[in-house]
CSV table of C-alpha atoms in Angstrom, one decimal:
chain,number,residue,atom,x,y,z
A,25,UNK,CA,116.2,93.1,92.3
A,26,UNK,CA,112.3,91.7,92.5
A,27,UNK,CA,110.3,94.3,94.3
A,28,UNK,CA,106.6,93.8,95.2
A,29,UNK,CA,105.2,95.6,97.6
A,30,UNK,CA,101.3,96.0,98.7
A,31,UNK,CA,99.9,98.4,100.4
A,32,UNK,CA,96.0,100.1,100.7
A,33,UNK,CA,95.1,97.4,103.9
A,34,UNK,CA,93.0,98.1,107.0
A,35,UNK,CA,89.9,98.3,109.1
A,36,UNK,CA,86.7,98.6,106.8
A,37,UNK,CA,83.0,98.1,107.8
A,38,UNK,CA,80.7,95.4,105.9
A,39,UNK,CA,79.7,96.9,102.4
A,40,UNK,CA,82.5,99.2,102.4
A,41,UNK,CA,85.6,99.7,99.9
A,42,UNK,CA,88.7,99.7,99.4
A,43,UNK,CA,91.3,99.8,96.6
A,44,UNK,CA,95.4,97.8,97.1
A,45,UNK,CA,97.8,98.9,95.1
A,46,UNK,CA,101.4,96.9,94.5
A,47,UNK,CA,104.1,99.0,93.7
A,48,UNK,CA,106.8,96.7,91.6
A,49,UNK,CA,110.6,97.8,90.7
A,50,UNK,CA,113.2,95.7,89.4
A,51,UNK,CA,111.1,92.9,86.6
A,52,UNK,CA,109.8,94.5,83.2
A,53,UNK,CA,106.1,94.9,84.5
A,54,UNK,CA,103.7,94.7,81.5
A,55,UNK,CA,105.5,90.9,80.6
A,56,UNK,CA,104.6,89.6,83.1
A,57,UNK,CA,100.7,88.4,84.7
A,58,UNK,CA,100.1,89.4,87.6
A,59,UNK,CA,98.1,88.2,90.7
A,60,UNK,CA,96.2,88.4,94.0
A,61,UNK,CA,96.4,85.9,96.5
A,62,UNK,CA,94.9,85.8,100.5
A,63,UNK,CA,95.4,84.4,103.6
A,64,UNK,CA,92.7,84.4,106.2
A,65,UNK,CA,93.9,84.8,109.5
A,66,UNK,CA,95.1,80.6,110.5
A,67,UNK,CA,94.2,79.7,107.1
A,68,UNK,CA,95.6,78.4,103.4
A,69,UNK,CA,96.0,80.8,100.5
A,70,UNK,CA,93.1,81.5,98.8
A,71,UNK,CA,93.7,83.0,94.8
A,72,UNK,CA,92.0,86.1,93.9
A,73,UNK,CA,92.5,87.3,91.0
A,74,UNK,CA,94.7,87.5,88.2
A,75,UNK,CA,95.9,90.6,85.3
A,76,UNK,CA,97.7,89.8,81.8
A,77,UNK,CA,100.8,92.0,81.2
A,78,UNK,CA,98.4,93.8,78.8
A,79,UNK,CA,95.7,94.4,81.2
A,80,UNK,CA,93.2,92.8,78.3
A,81,UNK,CA,92.8,89.2,80.3
A,82,UNK,CA,91.7,89.3,83.6
A,83,UNK,CA,90.2,86.4,86.1
A,84,UNK,CA,88.5,86.2,89.1
A,85,UNK,CA,87.8,83.7,91.5
A,86,UNK,CA,84.2,82.8,92.0
A,87,UNK,CA,83.8,84.6,96.0
A,88,UNK,CA,84.6,87.9,94.2
A,89,UNK,CA,84.0,88.1,91.1
A,90,UNK,CA,81.1,90.9,90.7
A,91,UNK,CA,83.1,92.6,93.8
A,92,UNK,CA,86.1,92.8,93.0
A,93,UNK,CA,88.3,94.2,90.1
A,94,UNK,CA,91.9,94.1,89.5
A,95,UNK,CA,93.7,96.6,87.2
A,96,UNK,CA,96.9,98.3,86.4
A,97,UNK,CA,98.9,100.8,85.1
A,98,UNK,CA,101.9,100.0,83.4
A,99,UNK,CA,103.4,103.3,83.1
A,100,UNK,CA,103.5,103.4,86.7
A,101,UNK,CA,104.2,99.6,87.3
A,102,UNK,CA,102.1,99.6,89.8
A,103,UNK,CA,98.5,96.9,90.4
A,104,UNK,CA,95.3,97.4,91.8
A,105,UNK,CA,92.4,95.5,93.2
A,106,UNK,CA,88.7,97.3,94.0
A,107,UNK,CA,87.6,95.9,96.7
A,108,UNK,CA,83.5,96.6,97.1
A,109,UNK,CA,81.0,95.2,99.3
A,110,UNK,CA,83.4,93.6,101.3
A,111,UNK,CA,82.6,90.9,103.7
A,112,UNK,CA,83.9,89.8,107.3
A,113,UNK,CA,85.2,86.2,105.4
A,114,UNK,CA,87.3,88.6,102.6
A,115,UNK,CA,89.7,89.4,105.9
A,116,UNK,CA,92.5,88.7,104.9
A,117,UNK,CA,96.0,89.1,103.8
A,118,UNK,CA,95.9,89.9,100.7
A,119,UNK,CA,99.7,89.2,98.2
A,120,UNK,CA,100.6,90.6,95.5
A,121,UNK,CA,102.2,87.6,93.1
A,122,UNK,CA,104.6,87.5,89.9
A,123,UNK,CA,103.5,84.6,87.9
A,124,UNK,CA,105.2,82.1,86.5
A,125,UNK,CA,106.6,82.7,82.6
A,126,UNK,CA,103.6,80.1,81.6
A,127,UNK,CA,101.5,81.9,83.9
A,128,UNK,CA,100.6,78.8,85.9
A,129,UNK,CA,102.3,79.6,89.4
A,130,UNK,CA,103.7,82.5,91.6
A,131,UNK,CA,107.7,82.5,91.4
A,132,UNK,CA,107.7,85.8,93.5
A,133,UNK,CA,105.7,87.0,96.2
A,134,UNK,CA,105.0,90.5,97.9
A,135,UNK,CA,105.5,90.7,101.9
A,136,UNK,CA,101.4,91.8,101.7
A,137,UNK,CA,98.7,93.9,103.4
A,138,UNK,CA,96.1,93.2,105.6
A,139,UNK,CA,92.8,93.8,105.3
A,140,UNK,CA,89.8,93.5,107.9
A,141,UNK,CA,86.2,94.1,107.9
A,142,UNK,CA,84.5,94.5,110.9
A,143,UNK,CA,82.3,97.2,112.3
B,14,UNK,CA,86.5,72.1,90.6
B,15,UNK,CA,89.4,69.8,91.7
B,16,UNK,CA,90.9,69.6,95.1
B,17,UNK,CA,94.6,69.5,96.3
B,18,UNK,CA,94.5,67.0,99.4
B,19,UNK,CA,96.9,67.4,101.4
B,20,UNK,CA,98.8,65.9,104.7
B,21,UNK,CA,98.1,68.1,107.7
B,22,UNK,CA,100.9,67.7,109.3
B,23,UNK,CA,104.6,66.3,108.9
B,24,UNK,CA,107.9,66.0,111.3
B,25,UNK,CA,111.0,64.2,110.6
B,26,UNK,CA,114.5,64.7,112.5
B,27,UNK,CA,117.8,67.4,111.2
B,28,UNK,CA,119.4,65.6,108.6
B,29,UNK,CA,116.4,63.4,107.7
B,30,UNK,CA,114.3,62.8,104.0
B,31,UNK,CA,110.6,63.8,104.4
B,32,UNK,CA,108.0,64.1,101.5
B,33,UNK,CA,104.9,65.7,100.8
B,34,UNK,CA,101.7,64.3,99.0
B,35,UNK,CA,99.3,66.6,96.8
B,36,UNK,CA,96.5,64.3,95.7
B,37,UNK,CA,93.9,65.7,92.9
B,38,UNK,CA,90.8,65.0,93.2
B,39,UNK,CA,89.2,64.9,89.7
B,40,UNK,CA,90.9,65.3,86.4
B,41,UNK,CA,94.6,64.3,85.8
B,42,UNK,CA,97.3,65.7,87.7
B,43,UNK,CA,99.9,65.2,84.8
B,44,UNK,CA,97.7,68.0,82.7
B,45,UNK,CA,98.5,70.8,85.0
B,46,UNK,CA,101.7,71.8,86.3
B,47,UNK,CA,102.0,71.9,90.0
B,48,UNK,CA,103.5,74.1,92.2
B,49,UNK,CA,105.0,73.8,95.8
B,50,UNK,CA,104.7,77.1,97.9
B,51,UNK,CA,107.1,77.3,101.6
B,52,UNK,CA,105.8,79.8,104.2
B,53,UNK,CA,108.0,80.3,107.9
B,54,UNK,CA,106.3,82.0,110.9
B,55,UNK,CA,104.9,85.5,109.9
B,56,UNK,CA,106.0,85.7,106.4
B,57,UNK,CA,104.6,85.8,103.7
B,58,UNK,CA,105.0,82.7,101.2
B,59,UNK,CA,108.1,81.6,99.1
B,60,UNK,CA,108.3,79.6,95.4
B,61,UNK,CA,110.1,76.6,95.9
B,62,UNK,CA,109.3,73.8,93.0
B,63,UNK,CA,107.5,75.4,89.7
B,64,UNK,CA,106.2,73.5,87.0
B,65,UNK,CA,106.4,70.1,88.7
B,66,UNK,CA,110.2,69.6,88.9
B,67,UNK,CA,111.5,73.5,88.3
B,68,UNK,CA,113.7,75.4,91.6
B,69,UNK,CA,113.8,78.5,91.4
B,70,UNK,CA,116.6,80.5,91.8
B,71,UNK,CA,118.4,80.8,95.2
B,72,UNK,CA,116.5,77.3,96.1
B,73,UNK,CA,118.6,74.8,97.0
B,74,UNK,CA,118.8,71.4,95.6
B,75,UNK,CA,117.8,69.5,98.7
B,76,UNK,CA,114.0,70.7,97.1
B,77,UNK,CA,112.6,68.3,94.5
B,78,UNK,CA,109.3,67.7,93.1
B,79,UNK,CA,107.7,64.7,90.9
B,80,UNK,CA,104.5,64.0,89.9
B,81,UNK,CA,103.2,60.5,90.2
B,82,UNK,CA,100.2,59.5,87.5
B,83,UNK,CA,99.2,56.2,88.9
B,84,UNK,CA,97.9,58.4,92.4
B,85,UNK,CA,96.8,61.0,90.6
B,86,UNK,CA,99.6,63.3,93.4
B,87,UNK,CA,102.5,65.1,93.4
B,88,UNK,CA,104.7,64.9,96.1
B,89,UNK,CA,107.5,67.6,97.8
B,90,UNK,CA,110.6,66.0,98.8
B,91,UNK,CA,112.5,67.3,100.9
B,92,UNK,CA,116.5,65.8,101.8
B,93,UNK,CA,119.0,66.7,104.6
B,94,UNK,CA,116.0,68.4,106.6
B,95,UNK,CA,117.4,71.2,108.7
B,96,UNK,CA,115.8,73.5,111.2
B,97,UNK,CA,115.3,76.4,109.1
B,98,UNK,CA,112.8,74.3,106.2
B,99,UNK,CA,109.8,74.4,109.3
B,100,UNK,CA,107.2,75.7,107.4
B,101,UNK,CA,103.8,75.6,106.2
B,102,UNK,CA,103.7,74.1,102.4
B,103,UNK,CA,101.5,74.4,100.0
B,104,UNK,CA,101.3,73.0,96.5
B,105,UNK,CA,99.5,74.9,93.8
B,106,UNK,CA,97.5,73.8,90.6
B,107,UNK,CA,95.2,74.9,87.7
B,108,UNK,CA,92.1,74.3,85.5
B,109,UNK,CA,91.7,76.9,83.1
B,110,UNK,CA,91.0,79.9,84.6
B,111,UNK,CA,91.5,79.4,88.0
B,112,UNK,CA,94.2,78.2,90.6
B,113,UNK,CA,93.5,75.7,93.2
B,114,UNK,CA,95.9,75.5,96.6
B,115,UNK,CA,96.0,72.7,98.7
B,116,UNK,CA,95.4,72.8,102.1
B,117,UNK,CA,98.5,73.4,103.4
B,118,UNK,CA,101.2,71.1,105.0
B,119,UNK,CA,102.7,72.2,108.5
B,120,UNK,CA,106.5,70.7,108.3
B,121,UNK,CA,108.1,70.6,111.7
B,122,UNK,CA,112.0,69.5,112.4
B,123,UNK,CA,112.8,67.8,115.4
């Protein structure tokens, strides 16, 4: 059974940093593109970033480019999202999401971790 | 960049059939696959359709997806509606290196 478990969310001040983790099990982790998708309170879904299975191909939404860095440790079956220079508009639940085989959408979602940016 | 536009809400009775549309603002809807996600209140999303019309294992065949090039839109159809289908539904597609989500449709089953 596939599991994606996010952690690392919390309350952070504007301008601060936070690192999210996504621990995966039940899949050959290095074979899949994994994404971060976020959802602001009461709002819709927004794609944030994606990383290829090898860790070479990285992709970012314009809204986070230059501030967020996605990475992975395939030996630990874990995906990370380093978030710097956080803004109030980054407040959201962040979901870890396994891509479809062609990496064109999500086939499986984690439960999410809440990030709140506020003073 | 393109946008995906969905109706804000739809409602239908149990046992009936409902269709939710997702219209692409620019570029062709047939040029890139569309996915559909269900999100029940207080839960994380789940995938009900991927690559236009494929169902992940465990998703009942009451859920189906289609593409209409004439209206440049995708559709999610749910037949034999159940109260448990009440949820928000999001379409999603992509363009080169980024993904785009629709704004979501709230389905009420009453």
